PDB file of N, CA and C in Angstrom:
ATOM      1  N   MET A  16      88.046  89.471  96.792  1.00 95.00           N
ATOM      2  CA  MET A  16      88.770  90.025  95.675  1.00 95.00           C
ATOM      3  C   MET A  16      90.137  90.490  96.173  1.00 95.00           C
ATOM      4  N   VAL A  17      91.146  90.348  95.305  1.00 97.00           N
ATOM      5  CA  VAL A  17      92.494  90.809  95.628  1.00 97.00           C
ATOM      6  C   VAL A  17      93.021  91.625  94.457  1.00 97.00           C
ATOM      7  N   LYS A  18      94.057  92.411  94.744  1.00 97.00           N
ATOM      8  CA  LYS A  18      94.671  93.170  93.664  1.00 97.00           C
ATOM      9  C   LYS A  18      96.185  93.166  93.805  1.00 97.00           C
ATOM     10  N   PHE A  19      96.815  93.292  92.664  1.00 98.00           N
ATOM     11  CA  PHE A  19      98.256  93.436  92.552  1.00 98.00           C
ATOM     12  C   PHE A  19      98.477  94.901  92.245  1.00 98.00           C
ATOM     13  N   MET A  20      99.179  95.596  93.144  1.00 98.00           N
ATOM     14  CA  MET A  20      99.401  97.036  93.000  1.00 98.00           C
ATOM     15  C   MET A  20     100.856  97.292  92.638  1.00 98.00           C
ATOM     16  N   LEU A  21     101.056  98.106  91.611  1.00 98.00           N
ATOM     17  CA  LEU A  21     102.395  98.515  91.197  1.00 98.00           C
ATOM     18  C   LEU A  21     102.441 100.024  91.265  1.00 98.00           C
ATOM     19  N   MET A  22     103.328 100.544  92.094  1.00 98.00           N
ATOM     20  CA  MET A  22     103.452 101.989  92.288  1.00 98.00           C
ATOM     21  C   MET A  22     104.774 102.447  91.671  1.00 98.00           C
ATOM     22  N   PHE A  23     104.661 103.167  90.575  1.00 97.00           N
ATOM     23  CA  PHE A  23     105.832 103.624  89.837  1.00 97.00           C
ATOM     24  C   PHE A  23     106.261 104.993  90.355  1.00 97.00           C
ATOM     25  N   HIS A  24     107.545 105.123  90.676  1.00 96.00           N
ATOM     26  CA  HIS A  24     108.094 106.394  91.138  1.00 96.00           C
ATOM     27  C   HIS A  24     108.261 107.346  89.954  1.00 96.00           C
ATOM     28  N   LYS A  25     108.304 108.621  90.249  1.00 92.00           N
ATOM     29  CA  LYS A  25     108.438 109.635  89.207  1.00 92.00           C
ATOM     30  C   LYS A  25     109.716 109.372  88.398  1.00 92.00           C
ATOM     31  N   PRO A  26     109.584 109.192  87.083  1.00 91.00           N
ATOM     32  CA  PRO A  26     110.757 108.869  86.261  1.00 91.00           C
ATOM     33  C   PRO A  26     111.592 110.105  85.931  1.00 91.00           C
ATOM     34  N   SER A  27     112.881 109.872  85.749  1.00 89.00           N
ATOM     35  CA  SER A  27     113.759 110.977  85.333  1.00 89.00           C
ATOM     36  C   SER A  27     113.649 111.201  83.831  1.00 89.00           C
ATOM     37  N   ASP A  28     113.347 110.154  83.076  1.00 90.00           N
ATOM     38  CA  ASP A  28     113.177 110.245  81.621  1.00 90.00           C
ATOM     39  C   ASP A  28     111.745 109.835  81.295  1.00 90.00           C
ATOM     40  N   LEU A  29     110.856 110.799  81.199  1.00 90.00           N
ATOM     41  CA  LEU A  29     109.434 110.530  81.026  1.00 90.00           C
ATOM     42  C   LEU A  29     109.125 109.786  79.727  1.00 90.00           C
ATOM     43  N   ALA A  30     109.758 110.157  78.624  1.00 91.00           N
ATOM     44  CA  ALA A  30     109.496 109.502  77.338  1.00 91.00           C
ATOM     45  C   ALA A  30     109.891 108.026  77.396  1.00 91.00           C
ATOM     46  N   ARG A  31     111.047 107.743  77.968  1.00 91.00           N
ATOM     47  CA  ARG A  31     111.499 106.351  78.087  1.00 91.00           C
ATOM     48  C   ARG A  31     110.563 105.563  79.000  1.00 91.00           C
ATOM     49  N   PHE A  32     110.143 106.186  80.102  1.00 93.00           N
ATOM     50  CA  PHE A  32     109.207 105.525  81.010  1.00 93.00           C
ATOM     51  C   PHE A  32     107.919 105.165  80.289  1.00 93.00           C
ATOM     52  N   GLU A  33     107.351 106.116  79.556  1.00 94.00           N
ATOM     53  CA  GLU A  33     106.069 105.871  78.879  1.00 94.00           C
ATOM     54  C   GLU A  33     106.178 104.732  77.871  1.00 94.00           C
ATOM     55  N   ASP A  34     107.280 104.668  77.137  1.00 93.00           N
ATOM     56  CA  ASP A  34     107.474 103.563  76.192  1.00 93.00           C
ATOM     57  C   ASP A  34     107.512 102.234  76.924  1.00 93.00           C
ATOM     58  N   SER A  35     108.292 102.164  77.989  1.00 94.00           N
ATOM     59  CA  SER A  35     108.400 100.926  78.769  1.00 94.00           C
ATOM     60  C   SER A  35     107.077 100.580  79.436  1.00 94.00           C
ATOM     61  N   TYR A  36     106.419 101.575  79.993  1.00 96.00           N
ATOM     62  CA  TYR A  36     105.151 101.358  80.681  1.00 96.00           C
ATOM     63  C   TYR A  36     104.088 100.842  79.711  1.00 96.00           C
ATOM     64  N   ASN A  37     104.012 101.432  78.518  1.00 95.00           N
ATOM     65  CA  ASN A  37     103.016 100.995  77.538  1.00 95.00           C
ATOM     66  C   ASN A  37     103.254  99.563  77.089  1.00 95.00           C
ATOM     67  N   ALA A  38     104.512  99.170  76.909  1.00 95.00           N
ATOM     68  CA  ALA A  38     104.828  97.777  76.568  1.00 95.00           C
ATOM     69  C   ALA A  38     104.426  96.853  77.712  1.00 95.00           C
ATOM     70  N   PHE A  39     104.705  97.277  78.941  1.00 97.00           N
ATOM     71  CA  PHE A  39     104.334  96.492  80.114  1.00 97.00           C
ATOM     72  C   PHE A  39     102.817  96.358  80.228  1.00 97.00           C
ATOM     73  N   LEU A  40     102.105  97.457  80.057  1.00 96.00           N
ATOM     74  CA  LEU A  40     100.648  97.437  80.163  1.00 96.00           C
ATOM     75  C   LEU A  40     100.026  96.547  79.094  1.00 96.00           C
ATOM     76  N   ALA A  41     100.560  96.587  77.880  1.00 96.00           N
ATOM     77  CA  ALA A  41     100.045  95.723  76.808  1.00 96.00           C
ATOM     78  C   ALA A  41     100.208  94.250  77.189  1.00 96.00           C
ATOM     79  N   GLN A  42     101.323  93.914  77.831  1.00 97.00           N
ATOM     80  CA  GLN A  42     101.526  92.526  78.249  1.00 97.00           C
ATOM     81  C   GLN A  42     100.642  92.172  79.434  1.00 97.00           C
ATOM     82  N   ILE A  43     100.438  93.098  80.350  1.00 97.00           N
ATOM     83  CA  ILE A  43      99.538  92.861  81.492  1.00 97.00           C
ATOM     84  C   ILE A  43      98.149  92.475  80.984  1.00 97.00           C
ATOM     85  N   GLU A  44      97.692  93.130  79.941  1.00 95.00           N
ATOM     86  CA  GLU A  44      96.344  92.865  79.428  1.00 95.00           C
ATOM     87  C   GLU A  44      96.203  91.468  78.834  1.00 95.00           C
ATOM     88  N   ARG A  45      97.296  90.774  78.615  1.00 97.00           N
ATOM     89  CA  ARG A  45      97.263  89.393  78.113  1.00 97.00           C
ATOM     90  C   ARG A  45      97.190  88.360  79.238  1.00 97.00           C
ATOM     91  N   ILE A  46      97.402  88.795  80.467  1.00 98.00           N
ATOM     92  CA  ILE A  46      97.393  87.871  81.605  1.00 98.00           C
ATOM     93  C   ILE A  46      95.978  87.336  81.816  1.00 98.00           C
ATOM     94  N   PRO A  47      95.851  86.036  82.045  1.00 97.00           N
ATOM     95  CA  PRO A  47      94.509  85.456  82.211  1.00 97.00           C
ATOM     96  C   PRO A  47      93.861  85.816  83.546  1.00 97.00           C
ATOM     97  N   ASN A  48      92.532  85.787  83.529  1.00 97.00           N
ATOM     98  CA  ASN A  48      91.687  85.889  84.724  1.00 97.00           C
ATOM     99  C   ASN A  48      91.724  87.223  85.449  1.00 97.00           C
ATOM    100  N   ILE A  49      92.104  88.287  84.766  1.00 98.00           N
ATOM    101  CA  ILE A  49      92.004  89.619  85.353  1.00 98.00           C
ATOM    102  C   ILE A  49      90.534  90.017  85.346  1.00 98.00           C
ATOM    103  N   THR A  50      90.035  90.499  86.478  1.00 96.00           N
ATOM    104  CA  THR A  50      88.643  90.934  86.523  1.00 96.00           C
ATOM    105  C   THR A  50      88.502  92.438  86.317  1.00 96.00           C
ATOM    106  N   ARG A  51      89.584  93.162  86.572  1.00 95.00           N
ATOM    107  CA  ARG A  51      89.538  94.618  86.445  1.00 95.00           C
ATOM    108  C   ARG A  51      90.967  95.153  86.439  1.00 95.00           C
ATOM    109  N   ARG A  52      91.173  96.240  85.727  1.00 96.00           N
ATOM    110  CA  ARG A  52      92.473  96.902  85.707  1.00 96.00           C
ATOM    111  C   ARG A  52      92.224  98.385  85.880  1.00 96.00           C
ATOM    112  N   GLN A  53      93.014  99.020  86.709  1.00 96.00           N
ATOM    113  CA  GLN A  53      92.830 100.442  86.973  1.00 96.00           C
ATOM    114  C   GLN A  53      94.185 101.132  86.931  1.00 96.00           C
ATOM    115  N   VAL A  54      94.276 102.200  86.126  1.00 96.00           N
ATOM    116  CA  VAL A  54      95.476 103.016  86.039  1.00 96.00           C
ATOM    117  C   VAL A  54      95.197 104.336  86.744  1.00 96.00           C
ATOM    118  N   ILE A  55      96.098 104.722  87.648  1.00 97.00           N
ATOM    119  CA  ILE A  55      95.924 105.937  88.430  1.00 97.00           C
ATOM    120  C   ILE A  55      97.113 106.842  88.164  1.00 97.00           C
ATOM    121  N   SER A  56      96.842 108.015  87.628  1.00 96.00           N
ATOM    122  CA  SER A  56      97.890 109.013  87.403  1.00 96.00           C
ATOM    123  C   SER A  56      97.852 109.998  88.556  1.00 96.00           C
ATOM    124  N   ILE A  57      98.962 110.166  89.218  1.00 96.00           N
ATOM    125  CA  ILE A  57      99.037 110.997  90.417  1.00 96.00           C
ATOM    126  C   ILE A  57      99.071 112.476  90.031  1.00 96.00           C
ATOM    127  N   LEU A  58      98.203 113.253  90.646  1.00 96.00           N
ATOM    128  CA  LEU A  58      98.140 114.693  90.390  1.00 96.00           C
ATOM    129  C   LEU A  58      98.974 115.496  91.382  1.00 96.00           C
ATOM    130  N   GLY A  59      99.055 115.022  92.602  1.00 95.00           N
ATOM    131  CA  GLY A  59      99.769 115.755  93.644  1.00 95.00           C
ATOM    132  C   GLY A  59      99.509 115.118  94.988  1.00 95.00           C
ATOM    133  N   SER A  60      99.908 115.820  96.045  1.00 94.00           N
ATOM    134  CA  SER A  60      99.741 115.323  97.398  1.00 94.00           C
ATOM    135  C   SER A  60      99.606 116.504  98.352  1.00 94.00           C
ATOM    136  N   PRO A  61      98.800 116.364  99.406  1.00 95.00           N
ATOM    137  CA  PRO A  61      98.735 117.432 100.400  1.00 95.00           C
ATOM    138  C   PRO A  61     100.013 117.512 101.246  1.00 95.00           C
ATOM    139  N   GLN A  62     100.915 116.559 101.041  1.00 94.00           N
ATOM    140  CA  GLN A  62     102.171 116.522 101.801  1.00 94.00           C
ATOM    141  C   GLN A  62     103.355 117.009 100.975  1.00 94.00           C
ATOM    142  N   GLY A  63     103.096 117.664  99.873  1.00 94.00           N
ATOM    143  CA  GLY A  63     104.188 118.142  99.024  1.00 94.00           C
ATOM    144  C   GLY A  63     104.289 117.340  97.745  1.00 94.00           C
ATOM    145  N   THR A  64     105.456 117.360  97.145  1.00 92.00           N
ATOM    146  CA  THR A  64     105.661 116.674  95.873  1.00 92.00           C
ATOM    147  C   THR A  64     105.687 115.166  96.092  1.00 92.00           C
ATOM    148  N   PRO A  65     104.782 114.422  95.438  1.00 93.00           N
ATOM    149  CA  PRO A  65     104.761 112.966  95.624  1.00 93.00           C
ATOM    150  C   PRO A  65     105.918 112.299  94.883  1.00 93.00           C
ATOM    151  N   THR A  66     106.364 111.175  95.408  1.00 92.00           N
ATOM    152  CA  THR A  66     107.385 110.392  94.715  1.00 92.00           C
ATOM    153  C   THR A  66     106.747 109.386  93.765  1.00 92.00           C
ATOM    154  N   THR A  67     105.471 109.084  93.964  1.00 95.00           N
ATOM    155  CA  THR A  67     104.759 108.161  93.090  1.00 95.00           C
ATOM    156  C   THR A  67     104.198 108.922  91.897  1.00 95.00           C
ATOM    157  N   TYR A  68     104.423 108.375  90.719  1.00 96.00           N
ATOM    158  CA  TYR A  68     103.987 108.996  89.471  1.00 96.00           C
ATOM    159  C   TYR A  68     102.714 108.338  88.932  1.00 96.00           C
ATOM    160  N   ARG A  69     102.668 107.010  89.024  1.00 97.00           N
ATOM    161  CA  ARG A  69     101.516 106.276  88.502  1.00 97.00           C
ATOM    162  C   ARG A  69     101.343 104.998  89.310  1.00 97.00           C
ATOM    163  N   ILE A  70     100.098 104.583  89.458  1.00 98.00           N
ATOM    164  CA  ILE A  70      99.778 103.322  90.136  1.00 98.00           C
ATOM    165  C   ILE A  70      98.964 102.472  89.162  1.00 98.00           C
ATOM    166  N   LEU A  71      99.334 101.213  89.074  1.00 98.00           N
ATOM    167  CA  LEU A  71      98.562 100.251  88.297  1.00 98.00           C
ATOM    168  C   LEU A  71      98.001  99.226  89.271  1.00 98.00           C
ATOM    169  N   GLU A  72      96.692  99.027  89.227  1.00 98.00           N
ATOM    170  CA  GLU A  72      96.038  98.031  90.067  1.00 98.00           C
ATOM    171  C   GLU A  72      95.398  96.983  89.159  1.00 98.00           C
ATOM    172  N   VAL A  73      95.756  95.728  89.400  1.00 98.00           N
ATOM    173  CA  VAL A  73      95.245  94.621  88.589  1.00 98.00           C
ATOM    174  C   VAL A  73      94.485  93.694  89.541  1.00 98.00           C
ATOM    175  N   TYR A  74      93.204  93.513  89.295  1.00 97.00           N
ATOM    176  CA  TYR A  74      92.309  92.798  90.200  1.00 97.00           C
ATOM    177  C   TYR A  74      92.064  91.359  89.754  1.00 97.00           C
ATOM    178  N   PHE A  75      91.937  90.483  90.752  1.00 98.00           N
ATOM    179  CA  PHE A  75      91.638  89.074  90.535  1.00 98.00           C
ATOM    180  C   PHE A  75      90.590  88.631  91.548  1.00 98.00           C
ATOM    181  N   SER A  76      89.922  87.527  91.275  1.00 96.00           N
ATOM    182  CA  SER A  76      88.857  87.065  92.171  1.00 96.00           C
ATOM    183  C   SER A  76      89.393  86.622  93.522  1.00 96.00           C
ATOM    184  N   ASP A  77      90.588  86.023  93.556  1.00 97.00           N
ATOM    185  CA  ASP A  77      91.166  85.578  94.825  1.00 97.00           C
ATOM    186  C   ASP A  77      92.685  85.457  94.679  1.00 97.00           C
ATOM    187  N   TYR A  78      93.348  85.212  95.794  1.00 98.00           N
ATOM    188  CA  TYR A  78      94.813  85.190  95.821  1.00 98.00           C
ATOM    189  C   TYR A  78      95.389  84.048  94.980  1.00 98.00           C
ATOM    190  N   ASP A  79      94.748  82.881  95.026  1.00 98.00           N
ATOM    191  CA  ASP A  79      95.240  81.754  94.229  1.00 98.00           C
ATOM    192  C   ASP A  79      95.185  82.072  92.730  1.00 98.00           C
ATOM    193  N   THR A  80      94.124  82.729  92.312  1.00 98.00           N
ATOM    194  CA  THR A  80      93.993  83.114  90.906  1.00 98.00           C
ATOM    195  C   THR A  80      95.065  84.137  90.535  1.00 98.00           C
ATOM    196  N   LEU A  81      95.323  85.084  91.430  1.00 98.00           N
ATOM    197  CA  LEU A  81      96.368  86.078  91.193  1.00 98.00           C
ATOM    198  C   LEU A  81      97.725  85.401  91.019  1.00 98.00           C
ATOM    199  N   THR A  82      98.096  84.527  91.943  1.00 97.00           N
ATOM    200  CA  THR A  82      99.418  83.902  91.859  1.00 97.00           C
ATOM    201  C   THR A  82      99.529  83.007  90.622  1.00 97.00           C
ATOM    202  N   ALA A  83      98.464  82.301  90.277  1.00 98.00           N
ATOM    203  CA  ALA A  83      98.491  81.478  89.061  1.00 98.00           C
ATOM    204  C   ALA A  83      98.650  82.352  87.814  1.00 98.00           C
ATOM    205  N   ALA A  84      97.984  83.495  87.808  1.00 98.00           N
ATOM    206  CA  ALA A  84      98.076  84.407  86.663  1.00 98.00           C
ATOM    207  C   ALA A  84      99.484  84.959  86.513  1.00 98.00           C
ATOM    208  N   LEU A  85     100.118  85.316  87.622  1.00 97.00           N
ATOM    209  CA  LEU A  85     101.480  85.843  87.556  1.00 97.00           C
ATOM    210  C   LEU A  85     102.482  84.761  87.164  1.00 97.00           C
ATOM    211  N   ARG A  86     102.162  83.517  87.436  1.00 98.00           N
ATOM    212  CA  ARG A  86     103.040  82.402  87.054  1.00 98.00           C
ATOM    213  C   ARG A  86     102.786  81.922  85.625  1.00 98.00           C
ATOM    214  N   SER A  87     101.711  82.395  85.009  1.00 98.00           N
ATOM    215  CA  SER A  87     101.390  81.998  83.638  1.00 98.00           C
ATOM    216  C   SER A  87     102.467  82.523  82.684  1.00 98.00           C
ATOM    217  N   PRO A  88     102.543  81.982  81.470  1.00 98.00           N
ATOM    218  CA  PRO A  88     103.508  82.514  80.499  1.00 98.00           C
ATOM    219  C   PRO A  88     103.333  84.016  80.255  1.00 98.00           C
ATOM    220  N   GLU A  89     102.091  84.487  80.236  1.00 98.00           N
ATOM    221  CA  GLU A  89     101.826  85.910  80.031  1.00 98.00           C
ATOM    222  C   GLU A  89     102.294  86.740  81.233  1.00 98.00           C
ATOM    223  N   GLY A  90     102.069  86.202  82.430  1.00 97.00           N
ATOM    224  CA  GLY A  90     102.527  86.885  83.638  1.00 97.00           C
ATOM    225  C   GLY A  90     104.043  86.929  83.715  1.00 97.00           C
ATOM    226  N   GLN A  91     104.683  85.848  83.336  1.00 97.00           N
ATOM    227  CA  GLN A  91     106.146  85.812  83.331  1.00 97.00           C
ATOM    228  C   GLN A  91     106.722  86.780  82.297  1.00 97.00           C
ATOM    229  N   ALA A  92     106.060  86.888  81.153  1.00 97.00           N
ATOM    230  CA  ALA A  92     106.506  87.850  80.133  1.00 97.00           C
ATOM    231  C   ALA A  92     106.380  89.279  80.652  1.00 97.00           C
ATOM    232  N   ALA A  93     105.284  89.560  81.372  1.00 97.00           N
ATOM    233  CA  ALA A  93     105.117  90.898  81.972  1.00 97.00           C
ATOM    234  C   ALA A  93     106.213  91.157  82.996  1.00 97.00           C
ATOM    235  N   GLY A  94     106.549  90.145  83.786  1.00 96.00           N
ATOM    236  CA  GLY A  94     107.627  90.284  84.760  1.00 96.00           C
ATOM    237  C   GLY A  94     108.963  90.562  84.089  1.00 96.00           C
ATOM    238  N   GLY A  95     109.180  89.956  82.934  1.00 96.00           N
ATOM    239  CA  GLY A  95     110.408  90.218  82.187  1.00 96.00           C
ATOM    240  C   GLY A  95     110.507  91.659  81.738  1.00 96.00           C
ATOM    241  N   ILE A  96     109.383  92.212  81.293  1.00 96.00           N
ATOM    242  CA  ILE A  96     109.371  93.630  80.896  1.00 96.00           C
ATOM    243  C   ILE A  96     109.586  94.514  82.124  1.00 96.00           C
ATOM    244  N   LEU A  97     108.925  94.173  83.224  1.00 95.00           N
ATOM    245  CA  LEU A  97     109.048  94.956  84.453  1.00 95.00           C
ATOM    246  C   LEU A  97     110.493  94.972  84.954  1.00 95.00           C
ATOM    247  N   ASN A  98     111.203  93.878  84.785  1.00 94.00           N
ATOM    248  CA  ASN A  98     112.601  93.814  85.216  1.00 94.00           C
ATOM    249  C   ASN A  98     113.516  94.732  84.411  1.00 94.00           C
ATOM    250  N   GLN A  99     113.040  95.250  83.298  1.00 92.00           N
ATOM    251  CA  GLN A  99     113.831  96.169  82.483  1.00 92.00           C
ATOM    252  C   GLN A  99     113.738  97.613  82.993  1.00 92.00           C
ATOM    253  N   PHE A 100     112.785  97.883  83.886  1.00 93.00           N
ATOM    254  CA  PHE A 100     112.695  99.218  84.481  1.00 93.00           C
ATOM    255  C   PHE A 100     113.904  99.401  85.396  1.00 93.00           C
ATOM    256  N   PRO A 101     114.389 100.626  85.542  1.00 90.00           N
ATOM    257  CA  PRO A 101     115.521 100.844  86.455  1.00 90.00           C
ATOM    258  C   PRO A 101     115.189 100.356  87.869  1.00 90.00           C
ATOM    259  N   LYS A 102     116.184  99.758  88.510  1.00 89.00           N
ATOM    260  CA  LYS A 102     116.007  99.223  89.866  1.00 89.00           C
ATOM    261  C   LYS A 102     115.528 100.319  90.817  1.00 89.00           C
ATOM    262  N   GLY A 103     114.553  99.969  91.652  1.00 90.00           N
ATOM    263  CA  GLY A 103     114.045 100.907  92.652  1.00 90.00           C
ATOM    264  C   GLY A 103     112.990 101.862  92.143  1.00 90.00           C
ATOM    265  N   THR A 104     112.501 101.663  90.915  1.00 93.00           N
ATOM    266  CA  THR A 104     111.514 102.606  90.377  1.00 93.00           C
ATOM    267  C   THR A 104     110.076 102.141  90.539  1.00 93.00           C
ATOM    268  N   VAL A 105     109.879 100.934  91.056  1.00 96.00           N
ATOM    269  CA  VAL A 105     108.512 100.452  91.245  1.00 96.00           C
ATOM    270  C   VAL A 105     108.429  99.662  92.551  1.00 96.00           C
ATOM    271  N   ASP A 106     107.357  99.921  93.296  1.00 97.00           N
ATOM    272  CA  ASP A 106     107.031  99.142  94.492  1.00 97.00           C
ATOM    273  C   ASP A 106     105.824  98.284  94.165  1.00 97.00           C
ATOM    274  N   MET A 107     105.784  97.060  94.701  1.00 97.00           N
ATOM    275  CA  MET A 107     104.689  96.139  94.398  1.00 97.00           C
ATOM    276  C   MET A 107     104.085  95.583  95.683  1.00 97.00           C
ATOM    277  N   LEU A 108     102.769  95.431  95.672  1.00 98.00           N
ATOM    278  CA  LEU A 108     102.039  94.892  96.821  1.00 98.00           C
ATOM    279  C   LEU A 108     100.892  94.010  96.342  1.00 98.00           C
ATOM    280  N   PHE A 109     100.545  93.032  97.150  1.00 98.00           N
ATOM    281  CA  PHE A 109      99.299  92.273  96.983  1.00 98.00           C
ATOM    282  C   PHE A 109      98.374  92.764  98.083  1.00 98.00           C
ATOM    283  N   ALA A 110      97.112  92.999  97.757  1.00 97.00           N
ATOM    284  CA  ALA A 110      96.182  93.515  98.755  1.00 97.00           C
ATOM    285  C   ALA A 110      94.816  92.847  98.631  1.00 97.00           C
ATOM    286  N   GLU A 111      94.193  92.631  99.756  1.00 97.00           N
ATOM    287  CA  GLU A 111      92.831  92.145  99.766  1.00 97.00           C
ATOM    288  C   GLU A 111      91.893  93.345  99.713  1.00 97.00           C
ATOM    289  N   VAL A 112      90.840  93.217  98.930  1.00 95.00           N
ATOM    290  CA  VAL A 112      89.931  94.337  98.693  1.00 95.00           C
ATOM    291  C   VAL A 112      88.565  93.992  99.281  1.00 95.00           C
ATOM    292  N   TYR A 113      88.048  94.903 100.096  1.00 91.00           N
ATOM    293  CA  TYR A 113      86.690  94.787 100.634  1.00 91.00           C
ATOM    294  C   TYR A 113      85.874  95.912 100.049  1.00 91.00           C
ATOM    295  N   GLU A 114      84.774  95.583  99.422  1.00 81.00           N
ATOM    296  CA  GLU A 114      83.931  96.613  98.823  1.00 81.00           C
ATOM    297  C   GLU A 114      82.538  96.558  99.433  1.00 81.00           C
ATOM    298  N   GLU A 115      82.022  97.722  99.755  1.00 74.00           N
ATOM    299  CA  GLU A 115      80.648  97.805 100.200  1.00 74.00           C
ATOM    300  C   GLU A 115      79.779  98.167  99.011  1.00 74.00           C
ATOM    301  N   VAL A 116      78.678  97.482  98.895  1.00 75.00           N
ATOM    302  CA  VAL A 116      77.767  97.717  97.772  1.00 75.00           C
ATOM    303  C   VAL A 116      76.533  98.441  98.251  1.00 75.00           C
TER     304      VAL A 116
END
């Protein structure tokens, strides 16, 4: 299993961020072959004030499925919305997930 992680930095305009984020999330939910989606709202950090405000994790069965999903029309539309966020406000990673059952 793999995931696409988006780490959003604390916004200066919270209302504007929430509007943009909700539009982005609605488009993410249209992307094919997602196996799981997880939204994480940051409460704090033992190291002081965190710079990350929210994390979105979108899970896929494997890396090929993830890349195909992001290249789909729905994935490209989500990327278009994401590009409207102010530059430098989101970090993105692909990660392999190992789970013990």
